[in-house]
């Protein structure tokens, strides 16, 4: 995964200048940028976001999730599973089971487009150093891909095939967002925006107005492709610009088609809006791999879920419930 290489923020928050009681802060975590903005009620106790206990609680939670599920942190739970689960069943936490089981739900829903075992091949990519698996390596590692290679029983996970690895990079940030929203609510905060790279959640409204979440222009980090008004929803964008290198004119990036072990082409940006971060996150990665037709058909069949897709040609596609903006 890859958290460590992600540098660009997939979503830009577009809003008017922050008023006195809006507190705002940013920090780097999970290989990307976190942004937190929240409304503090009139009895303004805290002058800046960093001294507010809700910020500390969210920072601690994001760091915990990174330390647990990063494939690169040598003593992470996920690292231990990848190193040992082909030999023996590994006990995993309830949260880890929830992430694996939710990934399994999406594997089935997407006909295998969303597959955390893509990492059996995915670990051979090194985007910073321009490395991708060659034909021989693909041939050797592709048989280790397949969510059905994971056996999860009684809180223990085992891989039934040698060489299988998992990576939760397509779902963990959305889960982290859900955890942040739960923490914000615990602290009695009713109006907030939280983002982690391309995953975000808008809690409440912007005190009488909608929050406007901007979708980044896929080929211009400074430009906003479009704005969407949202409230109490999760927004997740998957883009081929997050981690990539160009070889022989081909963009080799971090969203992998589990069928052939190669970067998925056709779409360049997929934004999904859903009630929960974990669902928006898994679905944005899924639709990216499934493509326009299959992806939109799936989203249109899901009540309360919307999507905006941008193709390699720059064409924009919307789910049925979103009417295109007037020209
Ligand atoms: P996102 O930005 O949410 O689309 O997540 C991209 C990340 O998801 C990648 O960096 C990988 O860690 C992971 N990933 C890539 N391809 C897949 C796939 N086919 N299924 C599940 N996760 C994937
Ligand atoms: Mg995703």
mmCIF file of C-alpha atoms and ligand atoms in Angstrom:
data_model
loop_
_atom_site.group_PDB
_atom_site.id
_atom_site.type_symbol
_atom_site.label_atom_id
_atom_site.label_comp_id
_atom_site.label_asym_id
_atom_site.label_seq_id
_atom_site.Cartn_x
_atom_site.Cartn_y
_atom_site.Cartn_z
ATOM 1 C CA UNK A 1 0.000 0.000 0.000
ATOM 2 C CA UNK A 2 1.399 2.845 -0.264
ATOM 3 C CA UNK A 3 0.137 5.228 2.191
ATOM 4 C CA UNK A 4 3.698 6.363 2.429
ATOM 5 C CA UNK A 5 3.896 7.590 -1.111
ATOM 6 C CA UNK A 6 0.659 9.458 -1.380
ATOM 7 C CA UNK A 7 1.332 13.145 -1.460
ATOM 8 C CA UNK A 8 -1.573 14.782 -3.202
ATOM 9 C CA UNK A 9 -4.861 15.603 -1.618
ATOM 10 C CA UNK A 10 -7.620 14.091 -3.707
ATOM 11 C CA UNK A 11 -10.261 16.409 -2.448
ATOM 12 C CA UNK A 12 -10.049 20.098 -1.886
ATOM 13 C CA UNK A 13 -12.378 21.778 0.494
ATOM 14 C CA UNK A 14 -13.942 24.749 -1.140
ATOM 15 C CA UNK A 15 -15.569 27.179 1.229
ATOM 16 C CA UNK A 16 -15.591 30.755 2.340
ATOM 17 C CA UNK A 17 -12.862 32.038 4.690
ATOM 18 C CA UNK A 18 -12.915 30.503 8.140
ATOM 19 C CA UNK A 19 -14.789 32.521 10.733
ATOM 20 C CA UNK A 20 -13.621 32.933 14.301
ATOM 21 C CA UNK A 21 -15.237 29.838 15.715
ATOM 22 C CA UNK A 22 -14.272 27.495 12.938
ATOM 23 C CA UNK A 23 -11.138 25.729 14.060
ATOM 24 C CA UNK A 24 -8.937 24.156 11.430
ATOM 25 C CA UNK A 25 -5.797 22.026 11.370
ATOM 26 C CA UNK A 26 -3.822 19.719 9.074
ATOM 27 C CA UNK A 27 -1.231 17.038 9.619
ATOM 28 C CA UNK A 28 0.537 14.220 7.770
ATOM 29 C CA UNK A 29 -0.468 10.651 8.549
ATOM 30 C CA UNK A 30 -0.931 7.347 6.648
ATOM 31 C CA UNK A 31 1.317 8.690 3.910
ATOM 32 C CA UNK A 32 -1.089 11.497 3.154
ATOM 33 C CA UNK A 33 -2.543 14.728 4.490
ATOM 34 C CA UNK A 34 -5.319 14.911 7.074
ATOM 35 C CA UNK A 35 -7.526 17.992 7.332
ATOM 36 C CA UNK A 36 -9.904 18.715 10.188
ATOM 37 C CA UNK A 37 -12.217 21.686 10.439
ATOM 38 C CA UNK A 38 -14.960 22.001 13.058
ATOM 39 C CA UNK A 39 -17.350 24.454 14.590
ATOM 40 C CA UNK A 40 -16.870 25.269 18.222
ATOM 41 C CA UNK A 41 -19.921 26.601 20.043
ATOM 42 C CA UNK A 42 -19.996 30.104 21.428
ATOM 43 C CA UNK A 43 -18.397 29.311 24.794
ATOM 44 C CA UNK A 44 -15.116 29.255 22.902
ATOM 45 C CA UNK A 45 -12.740 27.440 25.166
ATOM 46 C CA UNK A 46 -10.065 26.678 22.645
ATOM 47 C CA UNK A 47 -8.404 29.227 20.435
ATOM 48 C CA UNK A 48 -6.865 26.780 18.035
ATOM 49 C CA UNK A 49 -7.731 23.318 16.803
ATOM 50 C CA UNK A 50 -4.492 21.714 17.966
ATOM 51 C CA UNK A 51 -5.173 22.337 21.641
ATOM 52 C CA UNK A 52 -8.699 20.909 21.388
ATOM 53 C CA UNK A 53 -8.963 17.350 22.798
ATOM 54 C CA UNK A 54 -10.998 16.159 19.800
ATOM 55 C CA UNK A 55 -7.997 16.863 17.558
ATOM 56 C CA UNK A 56 -5.703 14.863 19.835
ATOM 57 C CA UNK A 57 -8.171 11.975 19.898
ATOM 58 C CA UNK A 58 -8.463 11.858 16.095
ATOM 59 C CA UNK A 59 -4.704 12.161 15.607
ATOM 60 C CA UNK A 60 -4.142 9.282 18.025
ATOM 61 C CA UNK A 61 -6.736 7.156 16.248
ATOM 62 C CA UNK A 62 -5.290 7.750 12.751
ATOM 63 C CA UNK A 63 -1.805 6.909 14.007
ATOM 64 C CA UNK A 64 -3.110 3.712 15.603
ATOM 65 C CA UNK A 65 -4.798 2.652 12.348
ATOM 66 C CA UNK A 66 -1.593 3.320 10.406
ATOM 67 C CA UNK A 67 0.540 1.401 12.898
ATOM 68 C CA UNK A 68 -1.873 -1.555 12.767
ATOM 69 C CA UNK A 69 -2.585 -1.872 9.043
ATOM 70 C CA UNK A 70 0.400 -0.456 7.210
ATOM 71 C CA UNK A 71 2.067 -3.195 5.141
ATOM 72 C CA UNK A 72 5.391 -1.400 5.543
ATOM 73 C CA UNK A 73 5.502 -0.968 9.310
ATOM 74 C CA UNK A 74 7.422 -4.091 10.316
ATOM 75 C CA UNK A 75 5.516 -4.883 13.477
ATOM 76 C CA UNK A 76 2.046 -3.982 12.202
ATOM 77 C CA UNK A 77 -0.701 -6.581 12.543
ATOM 78 C CA UNK A 78 -1.061 -6.654 8.782
ATOM 79 C CA UNK A 79 2.671 -7.162 8.296
ATOM 80 C CA UNK A 80 2.551 -10.120 10.686
ATOM 81 C CA UNK A 81 -0.393 -11.647 8.803
ATOM 82 C CA UNK A 82 1.327 -11.275 5.430
ATOM 83 C CA UNK A 83 4.540 -12.784 6.791
ATOM 84 C CA UNK A 84 2.919 -15.806 8.477
ATOM 85 C CA UNK A 85 -0.638 -16.568 7.350
ATOM 86 C CA UNK A 86 0.485 -18.862 4.513
ATOM 87 C CA UNK A 87 2.105 -21.127 7.127
ATOM 88 C CA UNK A 88 -0.328 -20.927 10.025
ATOM 89 C CA UNK A 89 -3.602 -19.300 11.071
ATOM 90 C CA UNK A 90 -2.989 -15.872 12.599
ATOM 91 C CA UNK A 91 -5.229 -14.422 15.302
ATOM 92 C CA UNK A 92 -6.559 -11.000 14.343
ATOM 93 C CA UNK A 93 -8.538 -8.342 16.199
ATOM 94 C CA UNK A 94 -12.264 -7.801 15.767
ATOM 95 C CA UNK A 95 -11.552 -4.627 13.835
ATOM 96 C CA UNK A 96 -9.209 -6.516 11.484
ATOM 97 C CA UNK A 97 -11.939 -9.150 10.975
ATOM 98 C CA UNK A 98 -14.436 -6.382 10.199
ATOM 99 C CA UNK A 99 -12.095 -4.925 7.557
ATOM 100 C CA UNK A 100 -11.496 -8.349 5.975
ATOM 101 C CA UNK A 101 -15.201 -9.245 6.048
ATOM 102 C CA UNK A 102 -16.247 -5.892 4.558
ATOM 103 C CA UNK A 103 -13.598 -6.372 1.863
ATOM 104 C CA UNK A 104 -15.128 -9.794 1.185
ATOM 105 C CA UNK A 105 -18.568 -8.226 0.788
ATOM 106 C CA UNK A 106 -17.151 -5.848 -1.821
ATOM 107 C CA UNK A 107 -15.206 -8.628 -3.550
ATOM 108 C CA UNK A 108 -18.503 -10.444 -4.094
ATOM 109 C CA UNK A 109 -20.512 -7.331 -4.977
ATOM 110 C CA UNK A 110 -17.935 -6.234 -7.576
ATOM 111 C CA UNK A 111 -17.276 -9.645 -9.147
ATOM 112 C CA UNK A 112 -13.725 -9.531 -7.860
ATOM 113 C CA UNK A 113 -12.799 -5.990 -8.952
ATOM 114 C CA UNK A 114 -12.261 -5.081 -5.299
ATOM 115 C CA UNK A 115 -9.812 -7.620 -3.936
ATOM 116 C CA UNK A 116 -7.424 -7.012 -1.044
ATOM 117 C CA UNK A 117 -5.285 -9.939 -2.259
ATOM 118 C CA UNK A 118 -4.296 -7.797 -5.277
ATOM 119 C CA UNK A 119 -1.282 -7.191 -3.009
ATOM 120 C CA UNK A 120 0.098 -10.637 -3.935
ATOM 121 C CA UNK A 121 1.164 -8.856 -7.125
ATOM 122 C CA UNK A 122 0.803 -5.272 -5.863
ATOM 123 C CA UNK A 123 3.821 -5.520 -3.551
ATOM 124 C CA UNK A 124 6.052 -5.837 -6.633
ATOM 125 C CA UNK A 125 5.227 -2.272 -7.662
ATOM 126 C CA UNK A 126 7.469 0.516 -6.456
ATOM 127 C CA UNK A 127 6.062 3.771 -7.778
ATOM 128 C CA UNK A 128 8.761 5.993 -6.368
ATOM 129 C CA UNK A 129 11.489 4.007 -8.065
ATOM 130 C CA UNK A 130 9.564 3.253 -11.254
ATOM 131 C CA UNK A 131 9.385 -0.515 -10.741
ATOM 132 C CA UNK A 132 6.633 -2.855 -11.991
ATOM 133 C CA UNK A 133 6.478 -6.671 -12.203
ATOM 134 C CA UNK A 134 7.531 -8.194 -15.539
ATOM 135 C CA UNK A 135 5.572 -10.863 -17.456
ATOM 136 C CA UNK A 136 7.351 -13.723 -15.687
ATOM 137 C CA UNK A 137 6.699 -12.261 -12.231
ATOM 138 C CA UNK A 138 3.043 -11.697 -13.112
ATOM 139 C CA UNK A 139 2.706 -15.308 -14.229
ATOM 140 C CA UNK A 140 4.165 -16.518 -10.956
ATOM 141 C CA UNK A 141 2.198 -14.282 -8.607
ATOM 142 C CA UNK A 142 -1.255 -13.986 -10.256
ATOM 143 C CA UNK A 143 -2.433 -17.387 -8.897
ATOM 144 C CA UNK A 144 -2.005 -16.000 -5.349
ATOM 145 C CA UNK A 145 -4.641 -13.315 -6.038
ATOM 146 C CA UNK A 146 -8.234 -14.120 -5.084
ATOM 147 C CA UNK A 147 -10.176 -13.253 -1.942
ATOM 148 C CA UNK A 148 -11.187 -16.938 -1.706
ATOM 149 C CA UNK A 149 -7.541 -17.652 -0.805
ATOM 150 C CA UNK A 150 -8.342 -16.137 2.604
ATOM 151 C CA UNK A 151 -9.815 -18.392 5.278
ATOM 152 C CA UNK A 152 -11.159 -16.488 8.279
ATOM 153 C CA UNK A 153 -12.487 -18.693 11.078
ATOM 154 C CA UNK A 154 -12.826 -18.114 14.811
ATOM 155 C CA UNK A 155 -10.859 -14.880 14.689
ATOM 156 C CA UNK A 156 -7.955 -16.437 12.805
ATOM 157 C CA UNK A 157 -6.872 -15.731 9.276
ATOM 158 C CA UNK A 158 -4.994 -18.163 7.044
ATOM 159 C CA UNK A 159 -3.990 -18.012 3.392
ATOM 160 C CA UNK A 160 -4.728 -21.242 1.535
ATOM 161 C CA UNK A 161 -2.173 -20.539 -1.197
ATOM 162 C CA UNK A 162 1.500 -19.655 -0.846
ATOM 163 C CA UNK A 163 2.448 -16.121 -1.832
ATOM 164 C CA UNK A 164 -0.882 -14.527 -0.962
ATOM 165 C CA UNK A 165 -0.692 -11.083 0.620
ATOM 166 C CA UNK A 166 -3.318 -8.543 1.548
ATOM 167 C CA UNK A 167 -3.350 -4.755 1.542
ATOM 168 C CA UNK A 168 -6.171 -2.654 2.978
ATOM 169 C CA UNK A 169 -5.174 0.566 1.185
ATOM 170 C CA UNK A 170 -8.469 0.653 -0.727
ATOM 171 C CA UNK A 171 -10.614 0.648 2.411
ATOM 172 C CA UNK A 172 -8.603 1.645 5.502
ATOM 173 C CA UNK A 173 -8.753 5.408 4.988
ATOM 174 C CA UNK A 174 -12.533 5.277 4.699
ATOM 175 C CA UNK A 175 -12.667 3.277 7.918
ATOM 176 C CA UNK A 176 -10.396 5.828 9.592
ATOM 177 C CA UNK A 177 -12.810 8.559 8.475
ATOM 178 C CA UNK A 178 -15.717 6.668 10.082
ATOM 179 C CA UNK A 179 -13.720 6.430 13.313
ATOM 180 C CA UNK A 180 -13.035 10.176 13.207
ATOM 181 C CA UNK A 181 -16.739 10.915 12.737
ATOM 182 C CA UNK A 182 -17.576 8.740 15.756
ATOM 183 C CA UNK A 183 -14.994 10.670 17.799
ATOM 184 C CA UNK A 184 -16.341 14.051 16.642
ATOM 185 C CA UNK A 185 -19.829 12.969 17.747
ATOM 186 C CA UNK A 186 -18.512 11.759 21.126
ATOM 187 C CA UNK A 187 -17.129 15.234 21.678
ATOM 188 C CA UNK A 188 -20.489 16.783 20.836
ATOM 189 C CA UNK A 189 -19.311 18.366 17.603
ATOM 190 C CA UNK A 190 -22.153 18.823 15.119
ATOM 191 C CA UNK A 191 -20.480 20.671 12.215
ATOM 192 C CA UNK A 192 -17.202 19.407 10.842
ATOM 193 C CA UNK A 193 -15.172 18.410 7.799
ATOM 194 C CA UNK A 194 -12.580 15.664 8.075
ATOM 195 C CA UNK A 195 -10.421 14.395 5.219
ATOM 196 C CA UNK A 196 -7.615 11.917 4.788
ATOM 197 C CA UNK A 197 -6.123 12.083 1.314
ATOM 198 C CA UNK A 198 -9.008 11.421 -1.064
ATOM 199 C CA UNK A 199 -11.437 10.305 1.648
ATOM 200 C CA UNK A 200 -13.606 12.715 3.572
ATOM 201 C CA UNK A 201 -16.773 13.185 5.584
ATOM 202 C CA UNK A 202 -18.938 16.229 6.034
ATOM 203 C CA UNK A 203 -20.689 16.303 9.420
ATOM 204 C CA UNK A 204 -23.752 18.516 9.613
ATOM 205 C CA UNK A 205 -23.881 21.578 7.397
ATOM 206 C CA UNK A 206 -21.758 24.695 7.338
ATOM 207 C CA UNK A 207 -24.143 26.360 9.739
ATOM 208 C CA UNK A 208 -27.035 27.060 7.417
ATOM 209 C CA UNK A 209 -25.223 26.376 4.160
ATOM 210 C CA UNK A 210 -24.059 23.179 2.488
ATOM 211 C CA UNK A 211 -20.434 22.259 2.492
ATOM 212 C CA UNK A 212 -19.007 22.247 -0.989
ATOM 213 C CA UNK A 213 -16.637 19.370 -1.563
ATOM 214 C CA UNK A 214 -14.433 19.840 -4.608
ATOM 215 C CA UNK A 215 -13.291 17.004 -6.857
ATOM 216 C CA UNK A 216 -9.697 17.575 -7.818
ATOM 217 C CA UNK A 217 -8.934 17.976 -11.489
ATOM 218 C CA UNK A 218 -7.206 14.657 -12.341
ATOM 219 C CA UNK A 219 -4.445 16.337 -14.373
ATOM 220 C CA UNK A 220 -4.028 19.603 -12.462
ATOM 221 C CA UNK A 221 -3.446 19.380 -8.717
ATOM 222 C CA UNK A 222 -4.331 23.045 -8.269
ATOM 223 C CA UNK A 223 -7.641 22.941 -10.135
ATOM 224 C CA UNK A 224 -11.073 21.826 -9.006
ATOM 225 C CA UNK A 225 -12.961 19.800 -11.630
ATOM 226 C CA UNK A 226 -16.330 20.321 -9.949
ATOM 227 C CA UNK A 227 -18.038 21.057 -6.659
ATOM 228 C CA UNK A 228 -20.656 18.962 -4.934
ATOM 229 C CA UNK A 229 -22.864 20.190 -2.093
ATOM 230 C CA UNK A 230 -22.973 17.558 0.663
ATOM 231 C CA UNK A 231 -24.068 17.174 4.276
ATOM 232 C CA UNK A 232 -23.694 14.169 6.574
ATOM 233 C CA UNK A 233 -22.087 12.099 3.855
ATOM 234 C CA UNK A 234 -18.781 10.458 3.065
ATOM 235 C CA UNK A 235 -17.006 11.372 -0.173
ATOM 236 C CA UNK A 236 -14.146 9.276 -1.547
ATOM 237 C CA UNK A 237 -12.089 9.889 -4.677
ATOM 238 C CA UNK A 238 -9.815 7.336 -6.310
ATOM 239 C CA UNK A 239 -7.433 8.766 -8.882
ATOM 240 C CA UNK A 240 -4.605 7.516 -11.078
ATOM 241 C CA UNK A 241 -2.584 10.603 -10.100
ATOM 242 C CA UNK A 242 -2.032 9.623 -6.466
ATOM 243 C CA UNK A 243 0.905 7.282 -6.985
ATOM 244 C CA UNK A 244 2.237 6.523 -10.444
ATOM 245 C CA UNK A 245 5.095 6.669 -12.873
ATOM 246 C CA UNK A 246 5.101 6.857 -16.667
ATOM 247 C CA UNK A 247 6.866 4.178 -18.697
ATOM 248 C CA UNK A 248 6.808 4.127 -22.509
ATOM 249 C CA UNK A 249 3.920 6.567 -22.405
ATOM 250 C CA UNK A 250 1.884 4.324 -20.103
ATOM 251 C CA UNK A 251 0.780 5.535 -16.687
ATOM 252 C CA UNK A 252 1.578 2.794 -14.198
ATOM 253 C CA UNK A 253 -0.396 3.580 -11.044
ATOM 254 C CA UNK A 254 -1.621 2.178 -7.777
ATOM 255 C CA UNK A 255 -5.117 0.902 -8.612
ATOM 256 C CA UNK A 256 -4.661 -2.641 -9.829
ATOM 257 C CA UNK A 257 -6.982 -4.842 -11.863
ATOM 258 C CA UNK A 258 -6.861 -8.133 -9.907
ATOM 259 C CA UNK A 259 -7.590 -10.035 -13.141
ATOM 260 C CA UNK A 260 -4.246 -9.229 -14.761
ATOM 261 C CA UNK A 261 -2.191 -7.582 -11.999
ATOM 262 C CA UNK A 262 -1.814 -4.367 -14.005
ATOM 263 C CA UNK A 263 -2.902 -0.772 -13.454
ATOM 264 C CA UNK A 264 -6.506 -0.207 -14.456
ATOM 265 C CA UNK A 265 -6.971 2.117 -17.431
ATOM 266 C CA UNK A 266 -10.051 3.803 -18.848
ATOM 267 C CA UNK A 267 -11.081 5.962 -15.898
ATOM 268 C CA UNK A 268 -8.779 8.507 -14.254
ATOM 269 C CA UNK A 269 -10.939 9.669 -11.324
ATOM 270 C CA UNK A 270 -13.890 8.136 -9.499
ATOM 271 C CA UNK A 271 -15.738 9.886 -6.695
ATOM 272 C CA UNK A 272 -18.319 8.002 -4.627
ATOM 273 C CA UNK A 273 -20.681 9.544 -2.094
ATOM 274 C CA UNK A 274 -22.196 7.269 0.553
ATOM 275 C CA UNK A 275 -23.374 7.289 4.148
ATOM 276 C CA UNK A 276 -20.213 5.640 5.501
ATOM 277 C CA UNK A 277 -16.572 6.280 4.692
ATOM 278 C CA UNK A 278 -15.706 2.605 4.452
ATOM 279 C CA UNK A 279 -18.328 2.081 1.732
ATOM 280 C CA UNK A 280 -17.418 5.218 -0.233
ATOM 281 C CA UNK A 281 -13.742 4.202 -0.096
ATOM 282 C CA UNK A 282 -14.206 0.587 -1.200
ATOM 283 C CA UNK A 283 -16.647 1.647 -3.920
ATOM 284 C CA UNK A 284 -14.434 4.363 -5.422
ATOM 285 C CA UNK A 285 -11.603 1.868 -5.854
ATOM 286 C CA UNK A 286 -14.084 -0.734 -7.166
ATOM 287 C CA UNK A 287 -15.683 1.505 -9.795
ATOM 288 C CA UNK A 288 -12.222 2.621 -10.927
ATOM 289 C CA UNK A 289 -11.437 -1.016 -11.787
ATOM 290 C CA UNK A 290 -14.911 -1.957 -13.087
ATOM 291 C CA UNK A 291 -15.075 0.893 -15.600
ATOM 292 C CA UNK A 292 -17.902 3.209 -16.607
ATOM 293 C CA UNK A 293 -20.608 0.760 -17.639
ATOM 294 C CA UNK A 294 -20.342 -1.917 -14.965
ATOM 295 C CA UNK A 295 -19.385 0.610 -12.313
ATOM 296 C CA UNK A 296 -22.323 2.942 -12.914
ATOM 297 C CA UNK A 297 -24.765 0.035 -13.146
ATOM 298 C CA UNK A 298 -23.623 -1.144 -9.714
ATOM 299 C CA UNK A 299 -23.861 2.344 -8.161
ATOM 300 C CA UNK A 300 -27.294 2.965 -9.700
ATOM 301 C CA UNK A 301 -28.543 -0.208 -8.044
ATOM 302 C CA UNK A 302 -27.398 0.988 -4.597
ATOM 303 C CA UNK A 303 -29.863 3.298 -2.826
ATOM 304 C CA UNK A 304 -28.237 6.356 -1.259
ATOM 305 C CA UNK A 305 -24.968 5.992 -3.170
ATOM 306 C CA UNK A 306 -23.858 8.423 -5.908
ATOM 307 C CA UNK A 307 -20.831 8.636 -8.181
ATOM 308 C CA UNK A 308 -18.980 10.973 -10.529
ATOM 309 C CA UNK A 309 -16.574 9.359 -12.982
ATOM 310 C CA UNK A 310 -13.991 11.055 -15.197
ATOM 311 C CA UNK A 311 -12.683 9.069 -18.164
ATOM 312 C CA UNK A 312 -9.213 9.220 -19.701
ATOM 313 C CA UNK A 313 -10.727 11.373 -22.484
ATOM 314 C CA UNK A 314 -11.994 13.849 -19.889
ATOM 315 C CA UNK A 315 -15.645 12.841 -20.207
ATOM 316 C CA UNK A 316 -17.693 13.063 -17.018
ATOM 317 C CA UNK A 317 -20.301 10.441 -16.091
ATOM 318 C CA UNK A 318 -22.801 10.737 -13.234
ATOM 319 C CA UNK A 319 -24.948 8.214 -11.436
ATOM 320 C CA UNK A 320 -28.643 8.566 -12.244
ATOM 321 C CA UNK A 321 -29.474 10.495 -9.056
ATOM 322 C CA UNK A 322 -27.030 13.336 -9.814
ATOM 323 C CA UNK A 323 -28.179 15.653 -12.545
ATOM 324 C CA UNK A 324 -25.317 17.153 -14.543
ATOM 325 C CA UNK A 325 -24.576 20.794 -13.688
ATOM 326 C CA UNK A 326 -26.028 23.281 -16.165
ATOM 327 C CA UNK A 327 -23.431 24.429 -18.722
HETATM 328 P P1 LIG B 1 -8.066 4.429 -3.230
HETATM 329 O O1 LIG B 1 -7.252 5.654 -3.293
HETATM 330 O O2 LIG B 1 -9.069 4.388 -2.157
HETATM 331 O O3 LIG B 1 -8.642 4.017 -4.549
HETATM 332 O O4 LIG B 1 -7.101 3.259 -2.817
HETATM 333 C C1 LIG B 1 -6.056 2.865 -3.638
HETATM 334 C C2 LIG B 1 -5.336 1.798 -2.902
HETATM 335 O O5 LIG B 1 -6.170 0.631 -2.864
HETATM 336 C C3 LIG B 1 -4.068 1.354 -3.540
HETATM 337 O O6 LIG B 1 -2.988 2.173 -3.144
HETATM 338 C C4 LIG B 1 -3.957 -0.056 -3.021
HETATM 339 O O7 LIG B 1 -3.435 -0.042 -1.714
HETATM 340 C C5 LIG B 1 -5.378 -0.519 -2.951
HETATM 341 N N1 LIG B 1 -5.854 -1.238 -4.152
HETATM 342 C C6 LIG B 1 -5.383 -1.139 -5.419
HETATM 343 N N2 LIG B 1 -6.067 -1.926 -6.267
HETATM 344 C C7 LIG B 1 -7.029 -2.537 -5.517
HETATM 345 C C8 LIG B 1 -8.072 -3.466 -5.819
HETATM 346 N N3 LIG B 1 -8.285 -3.930 -7.052
HETATM 347 N N4 LIG B 1 -8.866 -3.882 -4.791
HETATM 348 C C9 LIG B 1 -8.656 -3.433 -3.519
HETATM 349 N N5 LIG B 1 -7.694 -2.554 -3.185
HETATM 350 C C10 LIG B 1 -6.895 -2.103 -4.159
HETATM 351 MG MG1 LIG B 2 -10.986 3.688 -2.168
#
